[in-house]
Short mmCIF file of C-alpha atoms in Angstrom, two decimals:
data_model
loop_
_atom_site.label_atom_id
_atom_site.label_comp_id
_atom_site.label_asym_id
_atom_site.label_seq_id
_atom_site.Cartn_x
_atom_site.Cartn_y
_atom_site.Cartn_z
CA SER A 1 8.65 -10.32 4.42
CA GLN A 2 9.02 -6.75 3.26
CA GLN A 3 11.37 -6.31 0.36
CA GLY A 4 11.51 -2.54 0.07
CA GLU A 5 13.24 -0.75 2.91
CA GLU A 6 13.22 3.02 3.18
CA ASP A 7 15.89 5.16 4.72
CA PRO A 8 15.77 7.28 6.81
CA GLN A 9 12.86 6.17 8.99
CA ALA A 10 12.12 9.79 9.87
CA LEU A 11 13.12 13.12 8.36
CA SER A 12 12.44 16.65 9.64
CA ILE A 13 13.12 19.67 7.47
CA GLN A 14 12.10 23.29 7.02
CA GLU A 15 9.81 24.52 4.27
CA GLY A 16 11.74 25.25 1.12
CA GLU A 17 14.39 22.62 1.76
CA ASN A 18 14.75 19.46 -0.30
CA ALA A 19 13.90 16.05 1.12
CA THR A 20 15.60 12.87 -0.05
CA MET A 21 14.39 9.39 0.82
CA ASN A 22 16.03 6.15 -0.20
CA CYS A 23 14.70 2.69 -0.83
CA SER A 24 16.55 -0.60 -1.15
CA TYR A 25 15.13 -3.89 -2.37
CA LYS A 26 16.38 -7.43 -2.68
CA THR A 27 15.39 -9.10 -5.95
CA SER A 28 15.10 -8.18 -9.63
CA ILE A 29 12.13 -5.96 -10.33
CA ASN A 30 10.00 -4.83 -13.25
CA ASN A 31 9.21 -1.47 -11.68
CA LEU A 32 9.33 0.44 -8.44
CA GLN A 33 6.56 2.70 -7.17
CA TRP A 34 6.41 5.44 -4.56
CA TYR A 35 3.29 6.18 -2.53
CA ARG A 36 2.40 8.84 0.02
CA GLN A 37 0.17 8.35 3.04
CA ASN A 38 -1.21 11.22 5.06
CA SER A 39 -1.97 10.41 8.67
CA GLY A 40 -5.07 8.25 9.00
CA ARG A 41 -5.68 8.05 5.26
CA GLY A 42 -5.12 5.69 2.37
CA LEU A 43 -2.11 5.67 0.11
CA VAL A 44 -1.77 7.90 -2.92
CA HIS A 45 0.33 6.87 -5.87
CA LEU A 46 3.11 9.35 -6.64
CA ILE A 47 5.27 7.90 -9.37
CA LEU A 48 6.25 4.64 -11.05
CA ILE A 49 9.68 4.04 -12.53
CA ARG A 50 10.33 1.02 -14.72
CA SER A 51 13.45 -1.08 -14.59
CA ASN A 52 14.76 0.32 -17.89
CA GLU A 53 14.48 3.91 -16.64
CA ARG A 54 17.13 5.65 -14.55
CA GLU A 55 15.34 8.85 -13.63
CA LYS A 56 11.82 10.22 -13.73
CA HIS A 57 10.28 13.57 -12.84
CA SER A 58 6.79 14.61 -11.83
CA GLY A 59 6.35 18.19 -10.70
CA ARG A 60 8.56 18.67 -7.62
CA LEU A 61 9.30 14.95 -7.44
CA ARG A 62 12.38 13.30 -8.87
CA VAL A 63 12.88 9.55 -8.65
CA THR A 64 16.02 7.66 -9.55
CA LEU A 65 16.51 3.93 -9.93
CA ASP A 66 19.80 2.06 -9.81
CA THR A 67 19.09 -1.58 -10.61
CA SER A 68 22.74 -2.56 -10.14
CA LYS A 69 22.59 -1.37 -6.53
CA LYS A 70 18.94 -2.37 -6.11
CA SER A 71 18.10 1.06 -4.82
CA SER A 72 15.88 4.03 -5.56
CA SER A 73 15.65 7.56 -4.25
CA LEU A 74 12.78 10.03 -4.04
CA LEU A 75 13.66 13.71 -4.01
CA ILE A 76 11.05 16.31 -3.12
CA THR A 77 12.27 19.79 -4.00
CA ALA A 78 11.20 23.03 -2.34
CA SER A 79 9.19 21.17 0.27
CA ARG A 80 5.97 22.52 1.74
CA ALA A 81 4.17 21.87 5.00
CA ALA A 82 1.58 19.95 2.97
CA ASP A 83 4.28 17.41 2.03
CA THR A 84 4.24 16.18 5.64
CA ALA A 85 3.32 12.50 5.32
CA SER A 86 4.75 9.00 5.23
CA TYR A 87 6.37 7.88 2.01
CA PHE A 88 6.59 4.25 0.92
CA CYS A 89 8.37 2.51 -1.88
CA ALA A 90 6.80 -0.63 -3.30
CA VAL A 91 7.93 -3.34 -5.68
CA PRO A 92 6.02 -6.24 -7.26
CA ASN A 93 6.06 -9.58 -5.48
CA GLN A 94 7.59 -12.51 -7.32
CA ALA A 95 4.24 -13.61 -8.73
CA GLY A 96 3.50 -10.09 -9.95
CA THR A 97 0.17 -10.19 -8.18
CA ALA A 98 0.66 -7.53 -5.53
CA LEU A 99 3.00 -4.90 -4.18
CA ILE A 100 5.50 -5.34 -1.38
CA PHE A 101 5.91 -2.17 0.66
CA GLY A 102 8.72 -0.96 2.87
CA LYS A 103 8.20 0.44 6.36
CA GLY A 104 8.19 3.99 5.06
CA THR A 105 9.87 7.29 5.76
CA THR A 106 7.97 9.78 7.89
CA LEU A 107 8.60 13.29 6.60
CA SER A 108 7.83 16.37 8.70
CA VAL A 109 8.04 19.77 7.04
CA SER A 110 7.78 22.73 9.36
CA SER A 111 7.04 26.29 8.36
CA GLY B 1 -15.51 9.95 -10.35
CA ALA B 2 -15.64 8.20 -7.03
CA GLY B 3 -12.54 6.58 -5.65
CA VAL B 4 -12.23 3.38 -3.67
CA SER B 5 -14.50 3.42 -0.64
CA GLN B 6 -14.37 1.25 2.46
CA THR B 7 -16.87 0.72 5.22
CA PRO B 8 -16.90 1.00 8.11
CA SER B 9 -14.11 3.49 8.66
CA ASN B 10 -13.69 2.21 12.20
CA LYS B 11 -14.70 -1.07 13.77
CA VAL B 12 -14.27 -1.99 17.41
CA THR B 13 -15.04 -5.56 18.37
CA GLU B 14 -14.37 -8.01 21.13
CA LYS B 15 -12.00 -10.93 20.97
CA GLY B 16 -13.67 -13.95 19.46
CA LYS B 17 -16.25 -12.04 17.45
CA TYR B 18 -16.80 -12.14 13.69
CA VAL B 19 -16.31 -9.03 11.53
CA GLU B 20 -16.91 -8.09 7.91
CA LEU B 21 -15.11 -5.27 6.15
CA ARG B 22 -16.42 -3.95 2.85
CA CYS B 23 -14.63 -2.47 -0.14
CA ASP B 24 -16.17 -0.71 -3.15
CA PRO B 25 -13.54 -0.43 -5.88
CA ILE B 26 -13.45 2.13 -8.66
CA SER B 27 -16.10 1.26 -11.23
CA GLY B 28 -14.65 -0.80 -14.05
CA HIS B 29 -11.54 -1.90 -12.18
CA THR B 30 -11.20 -5.63 -12.56
CA ALA B 31 -8.43 -6.13 -10.01
CA LEU B 32 -8.95 -5.73 -6.27
CA TYR B 33 -6.41 -6.07 -3.48
CA TRP B 34 -6.61 -6.28 0.31
CA TYR B 35 -3.68 -5.19 2.44
CA ARG B 36 -3.22 -4.94 6.21
CA GLN B 37 -1.18 -2.19 7.83
CA SER B 38 0.02 -2.33 11.41
CA LEU B 39 1.21 0.75 13.27
CA GLY B 40 4.55 1.97 11.98
CA GLN B 41 4.66 -0.56 9.16
CA GLY B 42 3.95 -0.53 5.48
CA PRO B 43 0.91 -2.32 4.03
CA GLU B 44 1.18 -6.11 3.82
CA PHE B 45 -0.55 -8.01 1.05
CA LEU B 46 -3.44 -10.28 1.98
CA ILE B 47 -5.34 -11.28 -1.15
CA TYR B 48 -5.79 -10.33 -4.81
CA PHE B 49 -8.94 -10.75 -6.89
CA GLN B 50 -9.10 -10.73 -10.66
CA GLY B 51 -12.78 -10.45 -11.42
CA THR B 52 -14.71 -12.75 -9.09
CA GLY B 53 -11.92 -15.16 -8.33
CA ALA B 54 -9.14 -14.96 -5.79
CA ALA B 55 -6.07 -15.15 -7.99
CA ASP B 56 -3.63 -15.02 -5.08
CA ASP B 57 -4.59 -15.51 -1.43
CA SER B 58 -1.10 -16.34 -0.22
CA GLY B 59 -1.04 -13.34 2.11
CA LEU B 60 -3.96 -14.42 4.26
CA PRO B 61 -2.40 -15.18 7.66
CA ASN B 62 -4.61 -18.17 8.56
CA ASP B 63 -7.97 -19.76 7.89
CA ARG B 64 -9.80 -17.26 10.08
CA PHE B 65 -9.46 -14.81 7.22
CA PHE B 66 -11.60 -15.12 4.10
CA ALA B 67 -12.61 -12.74 1.34
CA VAL B 68 -15.20 -12.80 -1.41
CA ARG B 69 -16.03 -10.77 -4.49
CA PRO B 70 -19.15 -12.52 -5.83
CA GLU B 71 -20.02 -10.14 -8.66
CA GLY B 72 -16.57 -8.90 -9.52
CA SER B 73 -17.11 -5.52 -7.92
CA VAL B 74 -17.66 -5.11 -4.16
CA SER B 75 -15.50 -7.27 -1.94
CA THR B 76 -15.92 -8.32 1.67
CA LEU B 77 -13.08 -9.37 3.94
CA LYS B 78 -14.32 -11.65 6.69
CA ILE B 79 -12.47 -12.39 9.89
CA GLN B 80 -13.70 -15.12 12.22
CA ARG B 81 -12.87 -15.50 15.93
CA THR B 82 -10.99 -12.21 15.99
CA GLU B 83 -7.83 -11.92 18.04
CA ARG B 84 -6.15 -8.84 19.49
CA GLY B 85 -3.33 -9.32 16.99
CA ASP B 86 -5.81 -8.71 14.16
CA SER B 87 -6.00 -5.05 15.17
CA ALA B 88 -4.73 -3.01 12.24
CA VAL B 89 -5.86 -0.81 9.36
CA TYR B 90 -7.25 -2.90 6.52
CA LEU B 91 -6.69 -1.26 3.16
CA CYS B 92 -8.37 -2.06 -0.11
CA ALA B 93 -6.98 -1.09 -3.51
CA SER B 94 -8.09 -1.54 -7.08
CA SER B 95 -6.49 -1.30 -10.47
CA LEU B 96 -7.92 -1.15 -13.97
CA ARG B 97 -6.47 -4.47 -14.99
CA GLY B 98 -4.95 -7.39 -13.20
CA ASP B 99 -1.47 -5.99 -13.45
CA GLY B 100 -1.62 -3.69 -10.47
CA ALA B 101 1.86 -4.73 -9.47
CA TYR B 102 3.08 -3.21 -12.74
CA ASN B 103 0.85 -0.17 -12.74
CA GLU B 104 -0.79 2.21 -10.30
CA GLN B 105 -3.04 0.92 -7.54
CA PHE B 106 -5.77 3.15 -6.14
CA PHE B 107 -6.26 2.83 -2.40
CA GLY B 108 -9.27 3.39 -0.22
CA PRO B 109 -9.09 5.20 3.14
CA GLY B 110 -8.98 1.95 5.09
CA THR B 111 -10.94 0.39 7.93
CA ARG B 112 -9.33 0.66 11.35
CA LEU B 113 -10.11 -2.57 13.21
CA THR B 114 -9.61 -2.69 16.96
CA VAL B 115 -10.05 -5.99 18.77
CA LEU B 116 -10.45 -5.57 22.52
#
């Protein structure tokens, strides 16, 4: 079963706007990762936030983690058409041997 | 350097046939993962290799699925007696060490399998 669940399922915005995606999970985690997938391609790692971190930045990306609410958010600022993709959160499985992914948020940025 | 590569990029087969999907991980990465992604879903874990051995194969859906990594580098996912429900994109990922659930995983472009 998939532990990470993203919200919303789909998001359409204009270039220059900010995009916020949320992720909820069910059990205690060591870390949470965000990946991007362009249509028909593999996943690209964006950012990893550990359970003892509350916020992390990477370029135009900002990730927050609230372990008490078992939720995370990914903010993309000043979005560009090239940000159009699907975004997935992922958490370790209980054995720590693999990642469990959510269903993803499909982001469309129009110019 | 080269990333994770997967061949073929597309595979169309008939129900009941046998298929092999190949993954070349990043050189030096000891951990290798196979995932399966159905349309509109996130990747689902199939199997994890640490070196040559399958450290966790709990995600394989049934005994028609098998994977090997004989020399600790290239891996082959084998599917016997394919069914239409096996149609999906099969993704391979690798990580430097066997703690890919705690660090970044590097994904290949995937093999799109279609079973007619």
